[in-house]
Tab-separated table of C-alpha atoms in Angstrom:
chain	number	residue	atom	x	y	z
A	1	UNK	CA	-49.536	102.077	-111.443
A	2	UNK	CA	-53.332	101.946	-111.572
A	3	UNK	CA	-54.067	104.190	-109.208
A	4	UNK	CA	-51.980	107.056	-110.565
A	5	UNK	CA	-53.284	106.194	-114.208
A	6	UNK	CA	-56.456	107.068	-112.343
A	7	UNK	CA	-55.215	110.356	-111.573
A	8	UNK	CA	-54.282	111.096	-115.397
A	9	UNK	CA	-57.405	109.741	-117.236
A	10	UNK	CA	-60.601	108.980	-115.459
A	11	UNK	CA	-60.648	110.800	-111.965
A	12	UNK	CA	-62.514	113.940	-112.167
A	13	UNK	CA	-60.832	116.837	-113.072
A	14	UNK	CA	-61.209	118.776	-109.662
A	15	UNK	CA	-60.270	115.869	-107.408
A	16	UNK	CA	-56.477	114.923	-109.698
A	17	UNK	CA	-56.231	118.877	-109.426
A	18	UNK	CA	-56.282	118.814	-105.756
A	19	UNK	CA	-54.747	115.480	-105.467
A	20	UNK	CA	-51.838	116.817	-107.796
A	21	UNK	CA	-51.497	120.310	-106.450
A	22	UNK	CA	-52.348	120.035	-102.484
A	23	UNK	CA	-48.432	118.291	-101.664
A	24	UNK	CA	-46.831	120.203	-104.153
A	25	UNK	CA	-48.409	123.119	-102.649
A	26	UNK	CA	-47.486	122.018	-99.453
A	27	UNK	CA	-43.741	121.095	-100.613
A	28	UNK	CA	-43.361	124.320	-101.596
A	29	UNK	CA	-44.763	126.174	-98.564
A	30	UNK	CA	-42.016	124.045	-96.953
A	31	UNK	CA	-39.258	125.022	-99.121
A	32	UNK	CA	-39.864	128.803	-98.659
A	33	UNK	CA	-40.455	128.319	-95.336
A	34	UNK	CA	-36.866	127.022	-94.524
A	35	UNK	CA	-35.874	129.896	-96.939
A	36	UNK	CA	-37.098	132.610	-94.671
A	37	UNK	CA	-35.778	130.860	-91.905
A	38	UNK	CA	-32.503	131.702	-93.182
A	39	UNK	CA	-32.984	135.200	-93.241
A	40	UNK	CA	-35.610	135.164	-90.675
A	41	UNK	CA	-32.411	133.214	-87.831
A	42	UNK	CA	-29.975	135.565	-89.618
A	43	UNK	CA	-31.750	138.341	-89.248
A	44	UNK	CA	-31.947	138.089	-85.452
A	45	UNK	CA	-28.246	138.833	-85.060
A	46	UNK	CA	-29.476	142.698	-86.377
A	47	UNK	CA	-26.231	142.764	-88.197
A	48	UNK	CA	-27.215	144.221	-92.072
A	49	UNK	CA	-24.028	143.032	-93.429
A	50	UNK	CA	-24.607	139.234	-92.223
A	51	UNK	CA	-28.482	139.612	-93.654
A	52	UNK	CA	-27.076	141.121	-96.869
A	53	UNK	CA	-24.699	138.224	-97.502
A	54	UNK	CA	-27.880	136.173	-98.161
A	55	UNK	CA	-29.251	138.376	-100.964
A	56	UNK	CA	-25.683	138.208	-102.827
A	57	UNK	CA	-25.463	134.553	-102.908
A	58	UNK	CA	-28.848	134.070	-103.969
A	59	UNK	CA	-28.710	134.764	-107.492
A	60	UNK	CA	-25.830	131.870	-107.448
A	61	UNK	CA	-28.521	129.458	-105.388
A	62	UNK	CA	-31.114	130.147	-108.515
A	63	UNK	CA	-28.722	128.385	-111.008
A	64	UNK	CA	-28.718	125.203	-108.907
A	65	UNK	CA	-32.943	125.782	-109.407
A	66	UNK	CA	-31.721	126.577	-113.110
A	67	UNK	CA	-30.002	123.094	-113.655
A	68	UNK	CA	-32.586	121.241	-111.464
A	69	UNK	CA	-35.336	122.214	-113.735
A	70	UNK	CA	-33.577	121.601	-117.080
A	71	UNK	CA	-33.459	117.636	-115.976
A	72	UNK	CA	-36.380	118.284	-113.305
A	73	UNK	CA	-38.904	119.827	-115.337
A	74	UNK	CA	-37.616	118.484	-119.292
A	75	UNK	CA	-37.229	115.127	-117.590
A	76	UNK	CA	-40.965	114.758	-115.911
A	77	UNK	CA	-42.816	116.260	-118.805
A	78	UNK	CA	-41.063	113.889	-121.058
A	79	UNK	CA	-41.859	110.998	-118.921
A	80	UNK	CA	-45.152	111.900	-118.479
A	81	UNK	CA	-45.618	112.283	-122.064
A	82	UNK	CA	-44.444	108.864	-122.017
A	83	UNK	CA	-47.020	107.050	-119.362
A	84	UNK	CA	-49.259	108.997	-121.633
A	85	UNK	CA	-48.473	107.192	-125.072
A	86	UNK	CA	-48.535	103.922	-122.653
A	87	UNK	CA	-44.398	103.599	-123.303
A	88	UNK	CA	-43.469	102.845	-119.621
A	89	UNK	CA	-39.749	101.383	-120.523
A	90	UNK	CA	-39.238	105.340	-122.440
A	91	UNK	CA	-40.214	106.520	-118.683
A	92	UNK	CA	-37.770	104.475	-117.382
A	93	UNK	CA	-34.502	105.757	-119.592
A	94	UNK	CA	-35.696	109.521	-119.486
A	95	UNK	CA	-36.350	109.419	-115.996
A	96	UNK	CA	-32.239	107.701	-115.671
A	97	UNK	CA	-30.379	110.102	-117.782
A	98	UNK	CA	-32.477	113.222	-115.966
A	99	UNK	CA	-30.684	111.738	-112.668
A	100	UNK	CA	-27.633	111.531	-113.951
A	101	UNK	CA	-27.440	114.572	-116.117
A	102	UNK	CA	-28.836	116.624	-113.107
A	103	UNK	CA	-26.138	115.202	-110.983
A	104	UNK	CA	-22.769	115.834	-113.310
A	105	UNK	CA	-23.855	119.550	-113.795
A	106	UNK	CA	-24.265	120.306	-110.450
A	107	UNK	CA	-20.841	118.961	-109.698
A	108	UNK	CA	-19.869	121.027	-112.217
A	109	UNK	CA	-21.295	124.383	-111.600
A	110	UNK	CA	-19.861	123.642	-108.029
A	111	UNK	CA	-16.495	123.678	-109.011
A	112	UNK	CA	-16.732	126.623	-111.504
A	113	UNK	CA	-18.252	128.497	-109.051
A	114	UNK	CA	-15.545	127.506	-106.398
A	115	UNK	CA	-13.036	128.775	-108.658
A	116	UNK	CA	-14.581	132.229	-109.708
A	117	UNK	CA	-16.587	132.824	-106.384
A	118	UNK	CA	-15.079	135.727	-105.795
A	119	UNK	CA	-15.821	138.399	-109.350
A	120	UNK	CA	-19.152	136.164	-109.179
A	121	UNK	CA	-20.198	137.361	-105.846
A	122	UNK	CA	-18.702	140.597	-106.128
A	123	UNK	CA	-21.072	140.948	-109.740
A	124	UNK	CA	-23.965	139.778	-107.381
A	125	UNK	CA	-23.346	143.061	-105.270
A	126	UNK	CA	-20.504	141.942	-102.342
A	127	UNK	CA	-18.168	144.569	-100.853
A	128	UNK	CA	-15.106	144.681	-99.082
A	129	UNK	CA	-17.813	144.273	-95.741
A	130	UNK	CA	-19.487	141.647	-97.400
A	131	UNK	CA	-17.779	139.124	-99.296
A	132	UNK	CA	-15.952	137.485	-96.625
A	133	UNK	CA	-19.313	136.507	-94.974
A	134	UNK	CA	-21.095	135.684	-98.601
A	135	UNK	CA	-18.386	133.366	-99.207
A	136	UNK	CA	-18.831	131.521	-96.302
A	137	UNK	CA	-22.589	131.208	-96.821
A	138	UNK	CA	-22.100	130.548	-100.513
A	139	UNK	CA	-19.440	127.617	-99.618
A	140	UNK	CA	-21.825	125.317	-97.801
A	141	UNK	CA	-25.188	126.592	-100.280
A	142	UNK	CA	-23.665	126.359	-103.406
A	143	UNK	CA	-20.339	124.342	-103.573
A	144	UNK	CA	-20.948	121.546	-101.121
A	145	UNK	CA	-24.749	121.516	-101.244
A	146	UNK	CA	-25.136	122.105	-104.569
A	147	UNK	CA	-25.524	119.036	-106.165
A	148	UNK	CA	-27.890	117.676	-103.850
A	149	UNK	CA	-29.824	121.099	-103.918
A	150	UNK	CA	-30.119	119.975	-107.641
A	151	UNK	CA	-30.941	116.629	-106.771
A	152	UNK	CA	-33.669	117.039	-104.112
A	153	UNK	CA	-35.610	119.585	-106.531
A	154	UNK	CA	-35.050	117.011	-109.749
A	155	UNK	CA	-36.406	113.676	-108.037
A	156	UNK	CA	-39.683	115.441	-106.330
A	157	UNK	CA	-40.098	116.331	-110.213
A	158	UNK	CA	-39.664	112.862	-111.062
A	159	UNK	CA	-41.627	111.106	-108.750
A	160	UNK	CA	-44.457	113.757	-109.021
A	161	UNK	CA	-44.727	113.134	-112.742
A	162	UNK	CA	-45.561	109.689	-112.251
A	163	UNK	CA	-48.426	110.501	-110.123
A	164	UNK	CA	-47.101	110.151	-106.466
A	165	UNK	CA	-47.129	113.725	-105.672
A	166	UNK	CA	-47.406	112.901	-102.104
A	167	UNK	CA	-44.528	111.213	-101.597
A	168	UNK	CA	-42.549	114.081	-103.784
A	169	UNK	CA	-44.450	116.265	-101.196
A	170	UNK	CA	-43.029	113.966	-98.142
A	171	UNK	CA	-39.309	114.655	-99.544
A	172	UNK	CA	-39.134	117.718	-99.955
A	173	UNK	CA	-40.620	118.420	-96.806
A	174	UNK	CA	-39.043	116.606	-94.563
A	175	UNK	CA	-35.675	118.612	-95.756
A	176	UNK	CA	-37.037	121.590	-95.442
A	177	UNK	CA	-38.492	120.676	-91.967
A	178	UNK	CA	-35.099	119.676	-90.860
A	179	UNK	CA	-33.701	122.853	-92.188
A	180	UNK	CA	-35.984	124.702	-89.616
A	181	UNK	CA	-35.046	122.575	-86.958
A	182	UNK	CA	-31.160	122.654	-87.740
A	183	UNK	CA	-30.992	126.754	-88.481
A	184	UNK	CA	-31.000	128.417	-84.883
A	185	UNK	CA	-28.701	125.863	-83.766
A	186	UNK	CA	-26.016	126.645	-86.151
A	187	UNK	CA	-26.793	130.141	-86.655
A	188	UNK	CA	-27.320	132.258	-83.302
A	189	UNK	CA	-24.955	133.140	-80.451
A	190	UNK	CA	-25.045	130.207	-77.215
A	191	UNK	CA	-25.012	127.869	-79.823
A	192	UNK	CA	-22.712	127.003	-83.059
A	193	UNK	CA	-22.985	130.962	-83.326
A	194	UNK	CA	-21.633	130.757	-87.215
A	195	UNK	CA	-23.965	133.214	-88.527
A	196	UNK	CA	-24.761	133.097	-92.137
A	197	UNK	CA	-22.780	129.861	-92.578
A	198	UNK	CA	-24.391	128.175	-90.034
A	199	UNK	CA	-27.615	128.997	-92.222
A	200	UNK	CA	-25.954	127.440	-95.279
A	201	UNK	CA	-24.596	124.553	-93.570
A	202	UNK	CA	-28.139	124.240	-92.137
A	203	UNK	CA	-29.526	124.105	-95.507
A	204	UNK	CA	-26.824	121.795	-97.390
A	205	UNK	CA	-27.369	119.120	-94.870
A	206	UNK	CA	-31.461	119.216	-95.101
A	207	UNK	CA	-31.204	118.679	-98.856
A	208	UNK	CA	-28.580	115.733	-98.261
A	209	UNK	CA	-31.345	114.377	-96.431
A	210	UNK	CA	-34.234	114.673	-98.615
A	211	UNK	CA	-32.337	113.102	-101.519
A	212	UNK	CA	-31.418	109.987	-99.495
A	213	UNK	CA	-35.037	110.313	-98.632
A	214	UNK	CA	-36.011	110.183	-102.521
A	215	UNK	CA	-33.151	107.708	-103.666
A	216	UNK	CA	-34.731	104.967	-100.884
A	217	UNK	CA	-38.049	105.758	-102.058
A	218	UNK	CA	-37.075	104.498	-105.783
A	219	UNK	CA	-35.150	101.507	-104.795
A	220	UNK	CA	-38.191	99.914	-102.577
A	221	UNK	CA	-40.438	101.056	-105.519
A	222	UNK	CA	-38.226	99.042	-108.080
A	223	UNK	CA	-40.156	97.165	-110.474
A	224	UNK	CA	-42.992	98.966	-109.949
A	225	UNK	CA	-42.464	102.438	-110.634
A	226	UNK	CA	-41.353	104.596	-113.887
A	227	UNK	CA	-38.526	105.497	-112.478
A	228	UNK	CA	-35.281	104.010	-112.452
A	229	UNK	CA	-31.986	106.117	-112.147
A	230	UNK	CA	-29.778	102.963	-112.857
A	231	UNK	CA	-26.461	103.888	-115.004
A	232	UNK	CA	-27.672	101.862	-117.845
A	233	UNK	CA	-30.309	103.897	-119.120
A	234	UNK	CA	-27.399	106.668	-120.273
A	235	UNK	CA	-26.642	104.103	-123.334
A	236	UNK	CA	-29.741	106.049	-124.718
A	237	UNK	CA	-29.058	109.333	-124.153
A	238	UNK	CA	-28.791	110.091	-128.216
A	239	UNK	CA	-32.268	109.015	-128.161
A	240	UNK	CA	-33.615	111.507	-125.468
A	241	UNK	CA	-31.266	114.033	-124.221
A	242	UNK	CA	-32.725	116.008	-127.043
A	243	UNK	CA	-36.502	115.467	-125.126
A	244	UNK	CA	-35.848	116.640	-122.407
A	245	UNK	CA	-33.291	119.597	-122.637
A	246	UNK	CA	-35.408	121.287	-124.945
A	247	UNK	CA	-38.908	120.460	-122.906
A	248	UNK	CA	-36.448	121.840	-119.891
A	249	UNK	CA	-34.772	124.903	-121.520
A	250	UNK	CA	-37.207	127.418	-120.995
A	251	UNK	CA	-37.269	126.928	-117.050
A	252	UNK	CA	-33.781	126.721	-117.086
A	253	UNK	CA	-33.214	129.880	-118.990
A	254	UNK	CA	-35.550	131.471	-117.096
A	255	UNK	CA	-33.949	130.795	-113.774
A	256	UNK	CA	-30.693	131.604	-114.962
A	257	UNK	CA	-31.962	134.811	-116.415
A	258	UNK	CA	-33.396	135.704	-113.289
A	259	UNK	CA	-30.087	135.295	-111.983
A	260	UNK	CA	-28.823	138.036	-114.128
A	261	UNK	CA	-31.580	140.382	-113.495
A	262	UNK	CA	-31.512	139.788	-109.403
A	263	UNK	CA	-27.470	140.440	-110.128
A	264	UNK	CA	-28.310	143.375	-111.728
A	265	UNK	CA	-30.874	144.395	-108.933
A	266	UNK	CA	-28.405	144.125	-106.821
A	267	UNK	CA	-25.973	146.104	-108.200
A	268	UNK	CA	-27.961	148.626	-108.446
A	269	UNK	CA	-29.496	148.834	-105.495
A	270	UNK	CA	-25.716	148.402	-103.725
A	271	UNK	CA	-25.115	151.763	-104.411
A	272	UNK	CA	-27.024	153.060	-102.228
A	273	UNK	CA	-26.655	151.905	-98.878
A	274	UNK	CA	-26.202	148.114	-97.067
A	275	UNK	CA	-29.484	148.708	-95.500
A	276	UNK	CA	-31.439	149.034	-98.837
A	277	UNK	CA	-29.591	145.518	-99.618
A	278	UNK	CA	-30.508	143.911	-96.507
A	279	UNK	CA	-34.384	145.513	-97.268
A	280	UNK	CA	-34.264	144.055	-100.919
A	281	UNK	CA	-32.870	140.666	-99.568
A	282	UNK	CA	-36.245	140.803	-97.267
A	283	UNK	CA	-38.620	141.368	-100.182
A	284	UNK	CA	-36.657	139.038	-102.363
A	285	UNK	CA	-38.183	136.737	-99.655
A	286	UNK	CA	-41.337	137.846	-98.833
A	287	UNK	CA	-42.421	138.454	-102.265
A	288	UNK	CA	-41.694	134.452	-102.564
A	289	UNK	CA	-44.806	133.067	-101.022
A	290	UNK	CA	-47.156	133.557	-104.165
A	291	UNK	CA	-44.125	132.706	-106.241
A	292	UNK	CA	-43.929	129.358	-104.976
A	293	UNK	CA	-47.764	128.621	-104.171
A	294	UNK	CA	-47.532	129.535	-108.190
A	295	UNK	CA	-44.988	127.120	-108.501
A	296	UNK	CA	-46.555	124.692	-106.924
A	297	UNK	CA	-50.019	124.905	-108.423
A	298	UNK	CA	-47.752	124.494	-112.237
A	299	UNK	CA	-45.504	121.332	-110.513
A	300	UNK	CA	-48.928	119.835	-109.329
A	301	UNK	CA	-50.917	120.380	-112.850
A	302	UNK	CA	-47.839	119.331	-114.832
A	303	UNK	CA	-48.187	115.941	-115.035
A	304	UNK	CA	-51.816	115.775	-115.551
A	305	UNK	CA	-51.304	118.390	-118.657
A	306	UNK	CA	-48.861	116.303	-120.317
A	307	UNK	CA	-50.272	113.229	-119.898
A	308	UNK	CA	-53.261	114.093	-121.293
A	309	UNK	CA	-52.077	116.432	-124.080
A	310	UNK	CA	-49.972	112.926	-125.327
A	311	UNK	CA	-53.035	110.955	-124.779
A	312	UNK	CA	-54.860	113.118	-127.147
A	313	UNK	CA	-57.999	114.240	-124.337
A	314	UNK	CA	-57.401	117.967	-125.136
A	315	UNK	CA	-60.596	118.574	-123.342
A	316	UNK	CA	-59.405	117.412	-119.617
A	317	UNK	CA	-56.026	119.516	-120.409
A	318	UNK	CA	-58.318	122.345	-120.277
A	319	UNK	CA	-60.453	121.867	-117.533
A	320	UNK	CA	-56.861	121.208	-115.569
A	321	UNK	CA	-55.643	124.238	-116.727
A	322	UNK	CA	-58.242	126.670	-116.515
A	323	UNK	CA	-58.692	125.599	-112.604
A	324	UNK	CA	-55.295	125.681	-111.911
A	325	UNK	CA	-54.741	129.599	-113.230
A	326	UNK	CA	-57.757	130.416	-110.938
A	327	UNK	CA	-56.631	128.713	-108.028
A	328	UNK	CA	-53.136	130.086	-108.601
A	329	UNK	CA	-54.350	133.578	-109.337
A	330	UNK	CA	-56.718	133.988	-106.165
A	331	UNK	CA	-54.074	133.312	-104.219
A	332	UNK	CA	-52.056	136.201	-105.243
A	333	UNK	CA	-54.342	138.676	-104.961
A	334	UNK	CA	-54.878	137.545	-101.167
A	335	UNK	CA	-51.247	137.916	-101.024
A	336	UNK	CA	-51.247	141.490	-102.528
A	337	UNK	CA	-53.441	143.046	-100.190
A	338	UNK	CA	-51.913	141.478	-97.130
A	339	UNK	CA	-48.776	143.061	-98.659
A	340	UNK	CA	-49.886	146.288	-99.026
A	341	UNK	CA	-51.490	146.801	-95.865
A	342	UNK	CA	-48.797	145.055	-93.666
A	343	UNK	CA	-46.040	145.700	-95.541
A	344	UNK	CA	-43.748	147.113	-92.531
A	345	UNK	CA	-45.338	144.586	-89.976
A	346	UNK	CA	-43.854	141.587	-92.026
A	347	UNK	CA	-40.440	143.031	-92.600
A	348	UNK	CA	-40.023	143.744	-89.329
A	349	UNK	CA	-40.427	139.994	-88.433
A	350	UNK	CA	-36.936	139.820	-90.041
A	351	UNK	CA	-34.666	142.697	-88.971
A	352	UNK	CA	-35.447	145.310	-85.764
A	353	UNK	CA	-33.362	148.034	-88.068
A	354	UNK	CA	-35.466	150.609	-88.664
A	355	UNK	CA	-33.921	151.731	-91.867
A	356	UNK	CA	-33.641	148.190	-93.154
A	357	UNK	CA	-37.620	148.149	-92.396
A	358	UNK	CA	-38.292	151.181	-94.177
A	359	UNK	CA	-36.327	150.149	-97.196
A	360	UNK	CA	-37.650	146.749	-96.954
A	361	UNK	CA	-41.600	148.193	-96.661
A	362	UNK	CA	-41.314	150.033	-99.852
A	363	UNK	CA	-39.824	148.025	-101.993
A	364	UNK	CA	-42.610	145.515	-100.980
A	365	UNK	CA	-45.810	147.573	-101.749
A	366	UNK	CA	-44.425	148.482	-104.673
A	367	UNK	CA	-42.638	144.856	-106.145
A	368	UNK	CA	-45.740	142.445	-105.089
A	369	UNK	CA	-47.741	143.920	-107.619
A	370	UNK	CA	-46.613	141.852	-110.186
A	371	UNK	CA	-47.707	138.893	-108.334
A	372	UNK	CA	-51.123	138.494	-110.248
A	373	UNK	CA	-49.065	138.499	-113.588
A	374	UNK	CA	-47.028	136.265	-112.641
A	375	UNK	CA	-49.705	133.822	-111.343
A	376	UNK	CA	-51.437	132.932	-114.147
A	377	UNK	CA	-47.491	133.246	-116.526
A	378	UNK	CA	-46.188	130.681	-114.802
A	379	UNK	CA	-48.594	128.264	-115.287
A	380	UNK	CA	-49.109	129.587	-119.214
A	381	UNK	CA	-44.807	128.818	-119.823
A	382	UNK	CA	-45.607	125.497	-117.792
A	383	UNK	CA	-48.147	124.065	-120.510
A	384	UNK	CA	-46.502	125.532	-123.538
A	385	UNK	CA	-43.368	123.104	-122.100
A	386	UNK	CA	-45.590	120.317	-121.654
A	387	UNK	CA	-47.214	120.733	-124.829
A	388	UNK	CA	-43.490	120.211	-126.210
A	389	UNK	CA	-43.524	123.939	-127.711
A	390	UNK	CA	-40.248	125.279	-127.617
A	391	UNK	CA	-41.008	128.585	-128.920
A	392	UNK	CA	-43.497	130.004	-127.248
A	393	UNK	CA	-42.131	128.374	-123.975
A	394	UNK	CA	-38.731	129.877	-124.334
A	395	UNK	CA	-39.905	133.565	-125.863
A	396	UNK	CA	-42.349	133.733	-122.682
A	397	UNK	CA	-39.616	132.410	-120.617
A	398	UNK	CA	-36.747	135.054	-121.795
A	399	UNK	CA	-39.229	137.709	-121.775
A	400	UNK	CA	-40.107	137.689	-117.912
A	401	UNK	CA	-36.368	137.382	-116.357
A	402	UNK	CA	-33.058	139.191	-118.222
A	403	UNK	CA	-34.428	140.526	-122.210
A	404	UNK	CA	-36.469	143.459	-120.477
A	405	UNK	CA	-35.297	143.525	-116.597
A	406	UNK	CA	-31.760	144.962	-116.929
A	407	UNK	CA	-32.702	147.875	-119.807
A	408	UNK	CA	-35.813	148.973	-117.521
A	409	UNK	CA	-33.378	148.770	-114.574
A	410	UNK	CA	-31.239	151.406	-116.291
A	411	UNK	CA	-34.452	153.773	-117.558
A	412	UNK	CA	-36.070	153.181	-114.343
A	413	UNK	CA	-33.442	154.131	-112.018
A	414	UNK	CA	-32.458	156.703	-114.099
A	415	UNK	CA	-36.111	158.653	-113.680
A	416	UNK	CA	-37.500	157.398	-110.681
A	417	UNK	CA	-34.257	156.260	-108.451
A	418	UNK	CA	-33.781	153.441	-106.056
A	419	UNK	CA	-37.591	153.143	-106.089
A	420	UNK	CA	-37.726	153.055	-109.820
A	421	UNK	CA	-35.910	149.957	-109.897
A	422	UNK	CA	-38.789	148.337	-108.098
A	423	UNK	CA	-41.649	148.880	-110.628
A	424	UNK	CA	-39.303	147.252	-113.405
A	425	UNK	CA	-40.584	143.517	-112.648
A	426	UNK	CA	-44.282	144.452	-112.630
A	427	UNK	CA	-44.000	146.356	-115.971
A	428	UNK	CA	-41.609	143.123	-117.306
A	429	UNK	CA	-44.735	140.389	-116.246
A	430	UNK	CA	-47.400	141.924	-117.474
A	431	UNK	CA	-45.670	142.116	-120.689
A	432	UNK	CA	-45.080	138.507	-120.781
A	433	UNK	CA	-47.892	137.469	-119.656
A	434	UNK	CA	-49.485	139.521	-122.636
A	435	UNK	CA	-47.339	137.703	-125.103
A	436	UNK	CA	-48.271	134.625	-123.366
A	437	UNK	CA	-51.895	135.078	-123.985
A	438	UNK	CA	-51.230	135.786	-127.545
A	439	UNK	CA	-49.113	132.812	-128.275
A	440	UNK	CA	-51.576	130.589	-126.502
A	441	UNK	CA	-54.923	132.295	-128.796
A	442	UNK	CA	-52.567	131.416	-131.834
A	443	UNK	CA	-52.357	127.828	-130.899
A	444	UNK	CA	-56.084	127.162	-129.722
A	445	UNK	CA	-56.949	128.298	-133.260
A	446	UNK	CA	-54.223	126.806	-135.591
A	447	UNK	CA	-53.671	123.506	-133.666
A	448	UNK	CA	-57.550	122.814	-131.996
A	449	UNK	CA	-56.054	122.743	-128.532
């Protein structure tokens, strides 16, 4: 483990930032890329009701992201935290009962969502038209690819916080590859022609690969790496359950918030017409690239800033901070004027409808420009967890998804219409990311950080 102790503590600060952030950057391209495939291959049957099915089940699809990163995320900044105080056998039980915790709530949420799947999905906007097709997409997504949707997202976490954020990078890829590869053979007529199942059978078996991927990885690395998901380490789950739930509770709560406030999106926008679904379904996808290079930037820098805020060299935690906001926040402002100016170029690549395009266009300009916000939040809620500081963590966390988004939904549609519910998430981040600030002031003078 020299070489990735190198990474935390001596290597210069630019060089573990791009060493940390480049795979998980790249991991995450991945991962949204085999996310717009599914629209993208579903899409090309030009059938709004098959496209639409997609945007219902996905508030159902963040929960699995929900649970992931309550063992994911609590479970690598507490084993970070660990390597940091030099207590490699702690790594070794946190890193075991994040496995296995991960694992017996998304078998779980699998089987209460198998058993209520049909108010949940009608909640998340299905009709009569819809459902049948949501269900079938939602089967193979959520209740048979669940778990190892959970599992694939919790082990890159895991072996990233330990320093071998290539090899997290390798996993998660080589699903989301597959997923690409697998998609128009399942999906689109003169082959498996099954439509929007196809694309969630497509997408259950990629992430069935990746974790046998991830779970091989750890057993040749036995012995030598902090992580060990053996059964044994759950005899001392009284000693850090507590750790890592309540490092991982704001991302969790997050995600599941946003699930409520896509639901309620939905809903919304579902009384108007399918095609204004199928457009928001198209933005809800678009609108995901700086999300996830965001994402990816805060996975890559998470390790380093917990390591180092446990070691006590408050200085480097800044310097990998500070560079990973700007990285994260350039990006995004590439990404909003692409957005603006192309907006009805890009949703076309998904659907040929031209109502689903105009929809789809305007929602767009007007949604992505909360992207800079949210570039520079992300990574704020991200330190505040690896810092160990529930509060501010968890009121930044409630504040961008569910506290604000479903009142402003309500004003906002009430005075400005279907296009008034679009402006409600760039009012809601730069709210947070206000707060954020604030909190983070507070604790630079109070605590020296």
């Amino acid at each position: 483990m020299n070489q990735n102790t190198a990474v935390f503590e001596s290597m210069p600060v630019a060089q573990a930032v791009r060493k940390q952030i480049v795979p998980a950057i790249a991991s995450q391209m991945i991962a949204l890329i085999y996310n717009l495939a599914d629209t993208y291959f579903v899409g090309m049957l030009n059938d709004p009701n098959e496209t639409a099915a997609i945007t219902i089940v996905y508030s159902s699809f963040v929960m699995l992201t929900a649970i992931s990163n309550l063992f994911g995320v609590g479970g690598a900044s507490a084993l970070s935290r660990a390597l940091g105080g030099k207590k490699t056998e702690d790594a070794r039980r946190i890193a075991s009962i994040s496995f296995w915790g991960g694992l017996g709530c998304g078998i779980l949420f699998a089987i209460v969502f198998l058993i209520l799947a049909r108010p949940v999905l009608f909640l998340c906007g299905a009709t009569r038209a819809t459902y049948e097709t949501a269900f079938a997409y939602a089967r193979w997504v959520v209740v048979i690819g669940g778990p190892w949707t959970i599992l694939n997202t919790l082990l890159a976490n895991l072996v990233r916080a330990e320093g071998s954020a290539a090899q997290a990078a390798i996993g998660v890829s080589m699903g989301g590859i597959l997923n690409i590869i697998l998609d128009p053979f399942f999906v689109l007529p003169g082959f498996l022609s099954m439509g929007a199942a196809g694309a969630g059978l497509a997408t259950a078996v990629s992430n069935v690969a990746a974790t046998i991927y991830f779970l091989i990885y750890i057993a040749r690395n036995r012995g030598k790496s902090a992580i060990s998901i053996t059964p044994s380490g759950l005899k001392y789950w009284k000693q850090y359950l507590r750790t890592i739930l309540s490092t991982g509770f704001p991302s969790a709560v997050q995600y599941a918030l946003t699930v409520v406030a896509i639901a309620a999106q939905s809903r919304f926008v579902a009384q108007y017409t399918t095609e204004a679904v199928a457009g928001l379904g198209i933005v809800k996808k678009l609108d995901q690239l700086p999300l996830y290079f965001s994402i990816g930037v805060s996975n890559g820098i998470l390790p380093l800033l917990a390591y180092n805020y446990s070691a006590g060299n408050q200085e480097r935690r800044r310097g990998v901070f500070r560079l990973g906001c700007m990285i994260s926040l350039a990006f995004s402002l590439l990404c909003l004027v692409v957005y603006e100016i192309f907006a009805p170029q890009l949703s076309g690549l998904f659907i040929k409808d031209p109502v689903t395009i105009q929809y789809s266009a305007g929602f767009l300009r007007r949604m992505v420009t909360a992207m800079p916000m949210m570039s520079v939040c992300y990574p704020m809620i991200i330190q505040f967890q690896t810092m160990g500081k529930f509060k501010e963590s968890m009121v930044c966390s409630i504040l961008r998804k569910g506290v604000l988004d479903i009142p402003l939904l309500f004003l906002m549609n009430a005075l400005l219409g279907l296009n008034g519910c679009m402006w409600v998430q760039p009012i809601v981040d730069t709210i947070s990311l206000i707060v954020a600030g604030r909190f983070y002031r507070k604790l630079k003078k109070t605590e020296g950080i």
